[in-house]
XYZ file of C-alpha atoms in Angstrom:
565
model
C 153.902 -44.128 114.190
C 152.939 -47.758 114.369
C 149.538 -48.701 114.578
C 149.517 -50.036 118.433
C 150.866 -46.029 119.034
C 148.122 -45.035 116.775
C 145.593 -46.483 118.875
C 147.023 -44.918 122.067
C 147.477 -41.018 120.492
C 143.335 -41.424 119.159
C 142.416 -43.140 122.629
C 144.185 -40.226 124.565
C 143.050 -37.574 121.905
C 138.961 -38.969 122.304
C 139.104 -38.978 126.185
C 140.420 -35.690 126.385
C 137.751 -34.332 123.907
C 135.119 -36.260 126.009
C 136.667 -34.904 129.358
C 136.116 -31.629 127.542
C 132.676 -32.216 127.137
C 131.766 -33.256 130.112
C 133.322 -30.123 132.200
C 132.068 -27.402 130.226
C 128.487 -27.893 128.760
C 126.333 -25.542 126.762
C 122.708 -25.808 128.095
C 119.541 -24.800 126.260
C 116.718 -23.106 127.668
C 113.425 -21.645 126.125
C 111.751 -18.857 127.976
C 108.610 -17.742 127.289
C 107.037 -14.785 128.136
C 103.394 -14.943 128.591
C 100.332 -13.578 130.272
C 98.788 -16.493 133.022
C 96.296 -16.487 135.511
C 97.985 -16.366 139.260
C 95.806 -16.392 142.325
C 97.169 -15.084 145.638
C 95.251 -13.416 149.181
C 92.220 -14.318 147.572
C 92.489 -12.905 144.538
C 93.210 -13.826 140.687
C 95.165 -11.664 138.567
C 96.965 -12.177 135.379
C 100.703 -11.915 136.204
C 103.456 -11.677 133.399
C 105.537 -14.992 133.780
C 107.944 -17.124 132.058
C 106.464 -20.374 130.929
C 103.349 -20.006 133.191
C 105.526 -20.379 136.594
C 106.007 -18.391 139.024
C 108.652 -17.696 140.395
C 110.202 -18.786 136.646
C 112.258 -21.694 136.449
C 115.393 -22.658 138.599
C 118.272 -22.652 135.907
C 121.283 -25.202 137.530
C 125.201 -24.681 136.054
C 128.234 -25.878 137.074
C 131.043 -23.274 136.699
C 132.492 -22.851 132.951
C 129.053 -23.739 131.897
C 127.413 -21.845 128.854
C 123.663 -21.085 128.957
C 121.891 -20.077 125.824
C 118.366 -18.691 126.380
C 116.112 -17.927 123.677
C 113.635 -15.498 125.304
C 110.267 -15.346 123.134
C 107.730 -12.181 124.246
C 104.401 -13.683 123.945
C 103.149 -10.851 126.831
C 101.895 -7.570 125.765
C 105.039 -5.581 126.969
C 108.759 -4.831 126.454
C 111.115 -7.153 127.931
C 114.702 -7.850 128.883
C 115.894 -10.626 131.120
C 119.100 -9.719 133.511
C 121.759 -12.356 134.599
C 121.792 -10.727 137.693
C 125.833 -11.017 139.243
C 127.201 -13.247 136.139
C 130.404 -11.172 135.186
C 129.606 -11.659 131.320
C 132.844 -11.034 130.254
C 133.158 -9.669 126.684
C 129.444 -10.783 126.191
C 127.616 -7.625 127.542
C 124.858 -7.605 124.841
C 123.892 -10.354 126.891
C 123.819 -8.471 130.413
C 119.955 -7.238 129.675
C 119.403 -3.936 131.673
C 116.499 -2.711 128.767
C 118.382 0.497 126.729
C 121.229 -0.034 128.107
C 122.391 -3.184 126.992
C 120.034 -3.937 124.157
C 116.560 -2.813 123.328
C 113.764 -4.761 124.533
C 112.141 -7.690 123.011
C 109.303 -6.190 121.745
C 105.766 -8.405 121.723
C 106.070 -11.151 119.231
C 109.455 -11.289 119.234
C 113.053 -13.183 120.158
C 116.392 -13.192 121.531
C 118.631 -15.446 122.301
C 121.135 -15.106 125.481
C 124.211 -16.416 125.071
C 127.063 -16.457 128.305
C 129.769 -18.679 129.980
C 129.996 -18.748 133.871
C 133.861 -17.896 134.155
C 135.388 -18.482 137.468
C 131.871 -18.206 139.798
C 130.231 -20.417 142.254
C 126.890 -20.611 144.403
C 123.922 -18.410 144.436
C 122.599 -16.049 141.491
C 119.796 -14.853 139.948
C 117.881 -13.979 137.268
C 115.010 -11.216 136.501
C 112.899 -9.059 133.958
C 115.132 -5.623 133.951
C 111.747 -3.161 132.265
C 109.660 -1.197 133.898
C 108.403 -3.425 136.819
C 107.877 -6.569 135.513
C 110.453 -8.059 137.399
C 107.833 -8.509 139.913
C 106.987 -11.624 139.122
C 109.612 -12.577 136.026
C 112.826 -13.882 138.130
C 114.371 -17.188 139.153
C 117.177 -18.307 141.253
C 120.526 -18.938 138.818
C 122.599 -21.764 140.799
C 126.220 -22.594 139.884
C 127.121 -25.259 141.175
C 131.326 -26.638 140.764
C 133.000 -27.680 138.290
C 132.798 -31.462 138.090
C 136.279 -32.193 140.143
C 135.841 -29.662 142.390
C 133.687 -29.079 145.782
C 132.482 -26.927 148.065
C 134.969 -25.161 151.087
C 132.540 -27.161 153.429
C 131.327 -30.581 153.871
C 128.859 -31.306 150.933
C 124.780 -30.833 152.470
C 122.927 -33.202 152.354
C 119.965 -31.291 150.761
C 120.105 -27.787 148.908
C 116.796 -25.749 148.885
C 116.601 -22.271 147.030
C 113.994 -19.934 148.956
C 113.454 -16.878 146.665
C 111.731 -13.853 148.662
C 109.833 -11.647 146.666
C 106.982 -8.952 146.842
C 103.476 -9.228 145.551
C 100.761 -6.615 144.719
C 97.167 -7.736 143.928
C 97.115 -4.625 141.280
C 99.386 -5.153 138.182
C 102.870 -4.154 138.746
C 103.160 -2.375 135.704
C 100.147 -0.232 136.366
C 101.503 1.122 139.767
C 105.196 2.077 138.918
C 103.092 3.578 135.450
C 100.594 5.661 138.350
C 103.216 6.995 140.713
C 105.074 7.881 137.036
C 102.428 10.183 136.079
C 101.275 11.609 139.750
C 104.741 12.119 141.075
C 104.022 10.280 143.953
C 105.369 7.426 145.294
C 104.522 3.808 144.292
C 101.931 2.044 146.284
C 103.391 -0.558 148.590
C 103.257 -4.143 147.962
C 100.320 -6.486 149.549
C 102.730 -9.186 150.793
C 105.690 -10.569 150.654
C 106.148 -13.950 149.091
C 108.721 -17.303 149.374
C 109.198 -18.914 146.146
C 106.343 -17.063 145.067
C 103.681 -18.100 148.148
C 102.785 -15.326 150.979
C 102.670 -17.962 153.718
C 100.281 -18.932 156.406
C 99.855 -15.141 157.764
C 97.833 -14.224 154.617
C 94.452 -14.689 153.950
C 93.525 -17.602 151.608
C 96.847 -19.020 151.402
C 97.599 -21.439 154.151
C 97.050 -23.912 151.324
C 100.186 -22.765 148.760
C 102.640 -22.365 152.237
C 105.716 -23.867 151.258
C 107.399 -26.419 153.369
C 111.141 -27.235 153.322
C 111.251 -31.058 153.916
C 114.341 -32.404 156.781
C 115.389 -35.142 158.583
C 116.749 -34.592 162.055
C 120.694 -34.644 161.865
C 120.948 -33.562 158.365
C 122.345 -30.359 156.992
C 120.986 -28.090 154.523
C 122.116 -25.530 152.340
C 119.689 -22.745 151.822
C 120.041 -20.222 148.693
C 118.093 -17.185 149.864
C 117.844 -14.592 147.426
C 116.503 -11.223 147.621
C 114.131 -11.041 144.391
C 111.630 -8.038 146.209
C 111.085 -4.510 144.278
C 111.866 -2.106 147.270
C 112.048 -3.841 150.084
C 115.494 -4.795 152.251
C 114.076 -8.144 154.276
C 115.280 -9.572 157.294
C 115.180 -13.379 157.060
C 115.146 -16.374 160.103
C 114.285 -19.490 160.805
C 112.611 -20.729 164.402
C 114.900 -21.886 166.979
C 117.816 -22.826 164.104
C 121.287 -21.090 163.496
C 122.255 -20.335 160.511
C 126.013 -20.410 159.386
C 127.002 -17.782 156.748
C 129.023 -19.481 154.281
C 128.832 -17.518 150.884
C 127.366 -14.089 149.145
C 126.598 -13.199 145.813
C 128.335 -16.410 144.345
C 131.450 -16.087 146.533
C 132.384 -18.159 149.390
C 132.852 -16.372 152.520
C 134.727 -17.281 156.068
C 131.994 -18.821 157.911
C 130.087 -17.058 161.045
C 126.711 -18.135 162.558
C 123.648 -15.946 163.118
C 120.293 -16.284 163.509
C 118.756 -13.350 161.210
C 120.067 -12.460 157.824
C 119.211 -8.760 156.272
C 119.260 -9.066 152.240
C 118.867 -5.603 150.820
C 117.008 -6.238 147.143
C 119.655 -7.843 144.319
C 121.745 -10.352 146.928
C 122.351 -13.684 147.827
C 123.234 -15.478 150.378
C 124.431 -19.329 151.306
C 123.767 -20.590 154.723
C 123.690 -23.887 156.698
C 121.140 -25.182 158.751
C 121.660 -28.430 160.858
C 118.054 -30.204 161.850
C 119.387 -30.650 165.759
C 116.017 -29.401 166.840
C 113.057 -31.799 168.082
C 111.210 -32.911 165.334
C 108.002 -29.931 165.178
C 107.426 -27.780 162.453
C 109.196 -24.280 162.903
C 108.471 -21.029 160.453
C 111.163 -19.548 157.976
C 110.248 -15.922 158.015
C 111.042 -12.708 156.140
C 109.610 -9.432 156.709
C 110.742 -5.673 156.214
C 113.926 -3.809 157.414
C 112.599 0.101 156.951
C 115.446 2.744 157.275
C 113.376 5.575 155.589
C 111.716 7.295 157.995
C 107.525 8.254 157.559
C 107.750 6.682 154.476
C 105.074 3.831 153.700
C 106.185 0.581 153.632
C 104.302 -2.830 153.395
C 104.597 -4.070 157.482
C 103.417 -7.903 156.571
C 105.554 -10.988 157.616
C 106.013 -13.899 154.939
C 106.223 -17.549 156.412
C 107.358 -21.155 154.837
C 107.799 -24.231 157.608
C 110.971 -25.984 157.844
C 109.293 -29.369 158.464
C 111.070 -32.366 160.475
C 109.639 -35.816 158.845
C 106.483 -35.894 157.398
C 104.923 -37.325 161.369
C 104.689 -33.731 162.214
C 102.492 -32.153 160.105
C 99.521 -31.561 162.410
C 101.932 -29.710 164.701
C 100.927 -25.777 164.785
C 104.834 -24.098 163.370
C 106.862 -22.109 165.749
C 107.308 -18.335 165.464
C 110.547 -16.942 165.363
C 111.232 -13.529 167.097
C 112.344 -10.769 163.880
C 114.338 -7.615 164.714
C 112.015 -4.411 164.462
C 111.241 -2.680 161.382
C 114.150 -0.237 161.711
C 116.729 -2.200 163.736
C 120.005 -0.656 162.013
C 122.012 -2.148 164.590
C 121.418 -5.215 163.662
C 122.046 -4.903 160.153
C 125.838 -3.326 161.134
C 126.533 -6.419 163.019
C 125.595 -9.312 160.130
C 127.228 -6.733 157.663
C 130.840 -6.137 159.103
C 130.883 -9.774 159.740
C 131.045 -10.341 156.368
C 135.253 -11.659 155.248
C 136.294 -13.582 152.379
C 136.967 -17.088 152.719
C 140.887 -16.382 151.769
C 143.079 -13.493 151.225
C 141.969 -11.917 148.439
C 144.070 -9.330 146.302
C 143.151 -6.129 146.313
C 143.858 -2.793 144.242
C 145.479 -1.120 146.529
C 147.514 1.758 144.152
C 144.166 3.581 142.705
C 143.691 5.232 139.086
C 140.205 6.515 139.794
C 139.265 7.818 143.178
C 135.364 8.458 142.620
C 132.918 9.657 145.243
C 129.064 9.138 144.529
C 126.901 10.970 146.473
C 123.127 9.003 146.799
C 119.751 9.708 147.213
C 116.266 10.794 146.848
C 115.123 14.533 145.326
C 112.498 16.299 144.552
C 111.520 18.304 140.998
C 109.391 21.014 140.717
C 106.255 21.330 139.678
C 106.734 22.048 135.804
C 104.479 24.979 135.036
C 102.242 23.163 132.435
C 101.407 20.408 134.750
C 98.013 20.198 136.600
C 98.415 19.751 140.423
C 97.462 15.858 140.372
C 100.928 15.159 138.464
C 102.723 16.974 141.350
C 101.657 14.852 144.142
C 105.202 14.502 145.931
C 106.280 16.220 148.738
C 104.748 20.178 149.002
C 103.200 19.813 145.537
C 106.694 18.207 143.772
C 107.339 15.559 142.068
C 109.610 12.672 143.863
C 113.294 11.801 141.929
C 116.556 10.170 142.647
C 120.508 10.427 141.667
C 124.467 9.915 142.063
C 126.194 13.263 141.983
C 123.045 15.371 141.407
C 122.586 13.603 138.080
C 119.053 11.967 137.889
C 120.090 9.026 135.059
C 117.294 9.243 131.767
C 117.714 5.830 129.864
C 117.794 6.687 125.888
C 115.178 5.622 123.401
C 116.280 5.417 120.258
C 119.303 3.004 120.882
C 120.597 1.394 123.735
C 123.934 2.760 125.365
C 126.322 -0.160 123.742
C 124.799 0.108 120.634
C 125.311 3.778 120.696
C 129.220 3.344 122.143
C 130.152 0.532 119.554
C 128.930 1.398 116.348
C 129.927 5.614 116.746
C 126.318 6.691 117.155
C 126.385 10.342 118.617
C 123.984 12.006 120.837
C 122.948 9.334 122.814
C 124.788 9.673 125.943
C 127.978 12.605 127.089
C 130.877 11.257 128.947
C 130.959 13.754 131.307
C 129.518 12.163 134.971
C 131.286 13.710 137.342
C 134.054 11.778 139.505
C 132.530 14.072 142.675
C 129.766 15.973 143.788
C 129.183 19.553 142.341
C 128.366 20.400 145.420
C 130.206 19.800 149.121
C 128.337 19.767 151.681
C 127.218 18.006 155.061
C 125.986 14.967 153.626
C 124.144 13.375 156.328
C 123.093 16.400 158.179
C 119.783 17.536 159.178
C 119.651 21.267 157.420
C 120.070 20.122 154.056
C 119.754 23.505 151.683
C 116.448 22.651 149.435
C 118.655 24.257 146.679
C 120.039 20.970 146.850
C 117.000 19.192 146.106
C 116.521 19.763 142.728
C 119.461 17.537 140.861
C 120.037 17.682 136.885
C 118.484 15.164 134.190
C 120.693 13.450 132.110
C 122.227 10.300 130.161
C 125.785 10.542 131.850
C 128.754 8.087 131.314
C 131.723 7.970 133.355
C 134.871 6.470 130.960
C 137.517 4.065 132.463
C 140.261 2.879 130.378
C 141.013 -0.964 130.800
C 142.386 -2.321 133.658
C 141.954 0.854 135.718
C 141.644 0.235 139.224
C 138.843 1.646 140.691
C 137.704 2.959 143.751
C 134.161 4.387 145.099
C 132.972 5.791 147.712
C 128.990 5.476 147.986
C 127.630 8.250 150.679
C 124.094 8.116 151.589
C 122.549 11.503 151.371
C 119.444 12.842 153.934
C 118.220 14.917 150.877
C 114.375 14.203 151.435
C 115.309 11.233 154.050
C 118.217 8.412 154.494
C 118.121 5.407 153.619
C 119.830 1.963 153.337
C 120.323 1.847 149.037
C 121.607 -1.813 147.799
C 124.073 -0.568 144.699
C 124.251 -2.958 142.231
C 127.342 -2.742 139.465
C 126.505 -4.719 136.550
C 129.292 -6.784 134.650
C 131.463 -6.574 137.959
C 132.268 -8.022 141.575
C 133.414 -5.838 143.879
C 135.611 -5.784 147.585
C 133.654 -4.262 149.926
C 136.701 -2.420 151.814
C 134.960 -0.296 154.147
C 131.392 1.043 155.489
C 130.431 3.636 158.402
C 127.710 6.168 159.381
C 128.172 9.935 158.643
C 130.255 11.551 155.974
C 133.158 9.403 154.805
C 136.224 11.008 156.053
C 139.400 9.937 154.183
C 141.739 11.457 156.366
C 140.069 8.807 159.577
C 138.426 6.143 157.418
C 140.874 4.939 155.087
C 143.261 3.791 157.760
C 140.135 1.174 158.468
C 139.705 -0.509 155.277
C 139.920 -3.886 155.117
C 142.578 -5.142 152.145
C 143.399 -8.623 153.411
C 140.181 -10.470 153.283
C 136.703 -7.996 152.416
C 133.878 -9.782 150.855
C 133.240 -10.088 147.167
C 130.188 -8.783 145.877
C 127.759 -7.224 143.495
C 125.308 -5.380 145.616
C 126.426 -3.508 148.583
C 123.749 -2.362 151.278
C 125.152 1.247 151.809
C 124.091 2.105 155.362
C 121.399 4.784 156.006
C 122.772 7.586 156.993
C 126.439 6.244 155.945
C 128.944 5.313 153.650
C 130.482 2.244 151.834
C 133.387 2.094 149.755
C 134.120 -0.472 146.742
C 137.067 -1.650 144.804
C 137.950 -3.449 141.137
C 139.488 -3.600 138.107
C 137.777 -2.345 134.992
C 138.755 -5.717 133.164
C 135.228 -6.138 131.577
C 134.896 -3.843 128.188
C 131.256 -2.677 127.719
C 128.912 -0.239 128.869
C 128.086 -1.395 132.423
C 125.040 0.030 134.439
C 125.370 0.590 138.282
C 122.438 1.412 140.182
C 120.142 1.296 143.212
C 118.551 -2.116 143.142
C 115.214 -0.539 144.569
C 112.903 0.065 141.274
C 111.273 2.913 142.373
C 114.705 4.530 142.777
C 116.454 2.937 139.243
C 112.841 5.162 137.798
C 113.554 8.012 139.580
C 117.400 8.362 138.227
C 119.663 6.602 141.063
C 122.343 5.024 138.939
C 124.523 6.232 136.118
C 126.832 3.742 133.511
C 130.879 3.042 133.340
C 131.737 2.906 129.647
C 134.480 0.602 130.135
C 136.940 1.065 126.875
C 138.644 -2.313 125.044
C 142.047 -3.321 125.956
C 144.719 -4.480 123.494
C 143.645 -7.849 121.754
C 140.531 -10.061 121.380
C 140.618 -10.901 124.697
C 140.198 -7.865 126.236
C 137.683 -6.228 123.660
C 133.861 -6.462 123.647
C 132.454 -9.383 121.114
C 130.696 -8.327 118.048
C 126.962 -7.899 118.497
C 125.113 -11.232 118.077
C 122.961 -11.236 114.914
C 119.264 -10.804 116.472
C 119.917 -8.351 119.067
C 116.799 -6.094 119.022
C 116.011 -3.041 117.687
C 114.691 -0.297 119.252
């Protein structure tokens, strides 16, 4: 090789190295876990948060990116942090749901998160996945595109993330720990929150509003994420549209609306064009309640979309929300939902599973004094899929337990149907019914299975709209109705040409909604209802999903400092 050709093969060799380099990064973050003084409606409190912010930090990728997050508990509880929608393929130890995944990071302690973003773009999250201290531990996780590449729509010309959340003035963790020893259900939140700040509605905090800078003629993107406990929120902004344009980090075909419903868990992209005169209008968020008679927190959460900084003496505009239990409008943002392309779908199934889910209620046990029965007629209040009300282990988490042989953890045996038929959705439910089993149930799928599920909604107690959240996994949503899911009528109506991607379908009170995939992610993968009180009352159960043939389709060895229980 002469010496000019020399030259040429190392100039080549170094720019494709540092081409390399540039497209997929490895970013370090340190998060620490600590105790700090937050005030909000008047009063202070001392909220568990990750390096003294709240919400926690904004974390910014660009697909193929890998994040490594050393998490450091300086707080006096467990905790695990969840990547909630990244498909962590092979890396499950780093997925976080606490004894499922990994034990938690006990106080004191360290772990270090390590993941690549494979093949995902636009809005995410992240959140504390232990008792309830994702209250006020989250952040928005945005993934931007690859360098090269773009959005499917012209590039915005300013991108604003606008968290929702729920706040309670008590500590978190001291009301899930209540309703845990009365039975009872939780105490309802005290407001509702944007990017952490109740809004102009609240007393005492006109002052922390927060206001979403634009310029007339300019288009925004806004990331709205769903980050509250138990609360599905409807979401608008005064007098704008707001054009659909992706969910859950995929893109979607676009379709304008004025109110978006985000059941707890999801995302979702939207565009808003400043063509309005330059005031001040209100974002708002506030409940969608399908449970009926149960308590839920009725408040309304405001920020101000504010045109130039000449208008800020200008009293906001109100929007107009739908009420409280406006289903209808819910079906109508939901089935407008289509993927931006044809998408390929499973359509020859392995496993046909139906989950049935809902509420339940447990007898009094006969050594416990009436104040820890407090549920319904002197019960105590529980949840499950197929009459199994899912108990987390202890002494090891679930993939620890599946990959190094440990027995008695967990049984295989969740059932692929209900144990019992019956009219799902009806109004004479037999309280025989009521009462569903305890246990730590997995449900095996071999690798590259293609899987199908129907989620029904039960009216065991009441119905309710559940958000279902599979961990490890997107999902087509390829069908959803009211009633009992009839396979016979129903199946001739699923949509296998374009449904939307996802990881957390709203299954419709009352109803039914059926998802497909591929089990092409080996782990232990958790799937359950993203409203805590119902994940601590048993509604969810785990897919051990079993290595394929070679190293890239088998779980990675378990990093050196995962915890121990």
């Amino acid at each position: 090789m002469t010496t000019l050709n020399t030259f040429s093969f190392w100039l080549l060799f170094c720019s494709l190295l540092s081409a390399s380099s540039i497209i997929a990064k490895v970013q370090h973050h340190n998060f620490v876990i600590q105790e700090t003084p937050v005030k909000r409606l008047c009063k202070t409190r001392n909220a568990i948060t990750v390096n003294g912010m709240f919400p926690g930090p904004t974390l910014e990728v660009n697909d193929g990116d890998t994040l490594e997050v050393i998490v450091h508990n300086r707080a006096r509880y467990n905790i695990t942090i969840h990547w909630h929608g990244v498909r962590q393929m092979r890396t499950g130890w780093a997925d976080g749901p606490e004894f499922v995944t990994q034990c938690p990071i006990r106080p004191g302690k360290s772990y270090t998160y390590r993941f690549t973003i494979q093949g995902q773009e636009g809005t995410l999250w992240w959140h504390a996945h232990s008792s309830w201290l994702r209250a006020t531990v989250y952040g928005a996780l945005i993934i931007h595109p690859a360098p090269g590449s773009s959005f499917p729509f012209p590039k915005p010309d300013r991108q604003t993330a606008l968290v929702l959340g729920e706040w309670w003035n008590a500590n978190p963790v001291n009301v899930i720990n209540q309703a845990t020893r009365t039975g009872a259900a939780p105490n309802v939140s005290d407001a509702y929150t944007i990017n952490g700040q109740p809004g102009d509605l609240y007393n005492c905090s006109t002052k922390g509003t927060v206001v979403v800078p634009v310029n007339s003629g300019e288009t925004s993107l806004l990331r709205v994420i769903n980050a509250a406990l138990n609360q599905p929120l409807f979401f608008t902004v005064a007098n704008h549209k707001l054009t659909v344009v992706g969910a859950d980090a995929s893109y979607l075909k676009p379709f304008t609306t004025k109110v978006l419903m985000l059941g707890p868990g999801q995302t979702t992209d939207v565009l808003l064009t400043a063509n309005q005169p330059p005031k001040r209008y209100y974002i708002a968020a506030r409940a969608y309640q399908s449970a009926q008679n149960a308590p839920f927190d009725n408040t309304t959460t405001t920020a101000i979309l504010q045109y130039s900084k000449k208008t800020t003496t200008s009293k906001p505009i109100m929007p107009p929300l739908p009420a409280f239990n406006h289903t209808k409008t819910v079906t109508s943002f939901s089935r407008k939902f289509k993927s931006l392309r044809n998408v390929v779908v499973p359509k020859t199934i392995d496993e046909n599973l139906f989950f049935t889910i809902g509420l339940g209620l447990d007898k009094c046990p006969k050594n416990f004094p009436k104040n820890r029965c407090q549920g319904l007629n002197g019960t105590r209040f529980t949840a499950s899929m197929n009459n199994v009300s899912f108990v987390l282990p202890s002494n090891f988490s679930l993939l620890q337990a599946h990959s190094n042989g440990i027995p008695n953890v967990f049984t295989t045996d969740f059932p692929a149907k209900p144990p019992v038929k019956f009219d799902y959705t009806g109004k004479n439910i037999s309280r025989g019914l009521f009462q569903p089993v305890k246990g730590t149930k997995l449900y095996k799928l071999k690798y590259g299975s293609r899987v199908q599920i129907v989620l029904q909604d039960t009216n065991i107690v009441t119905s309710e709209n559940h958000p279902i959240h599979l961990h490890g996994y997107d999902f087509y949503i390829v069908g959803e109705g009211f009633g009992n899911f009839n396979p016979k009528k129903d199946t001739s109506k699923f949509n296998l040409v374009d449904p939307p991607l996802r990881n957390t379908v709203a299954v419709p009170v009352n109803g039914w909604a059926v998802i497909r995939f591929v089990a092409d992610n080996p782990g232990v993968w958790l799937m359950h209802c993203h409203l805590d009180v119902h994940i601590k009352w048993g509604l969810g159960m785990a897919f051990l999903v079993e290595n394929g043939v070679g190293k890239l389709e088998t779980l990675e060895a378990a990093p050196h400092d995962l915890p121990v229980c």
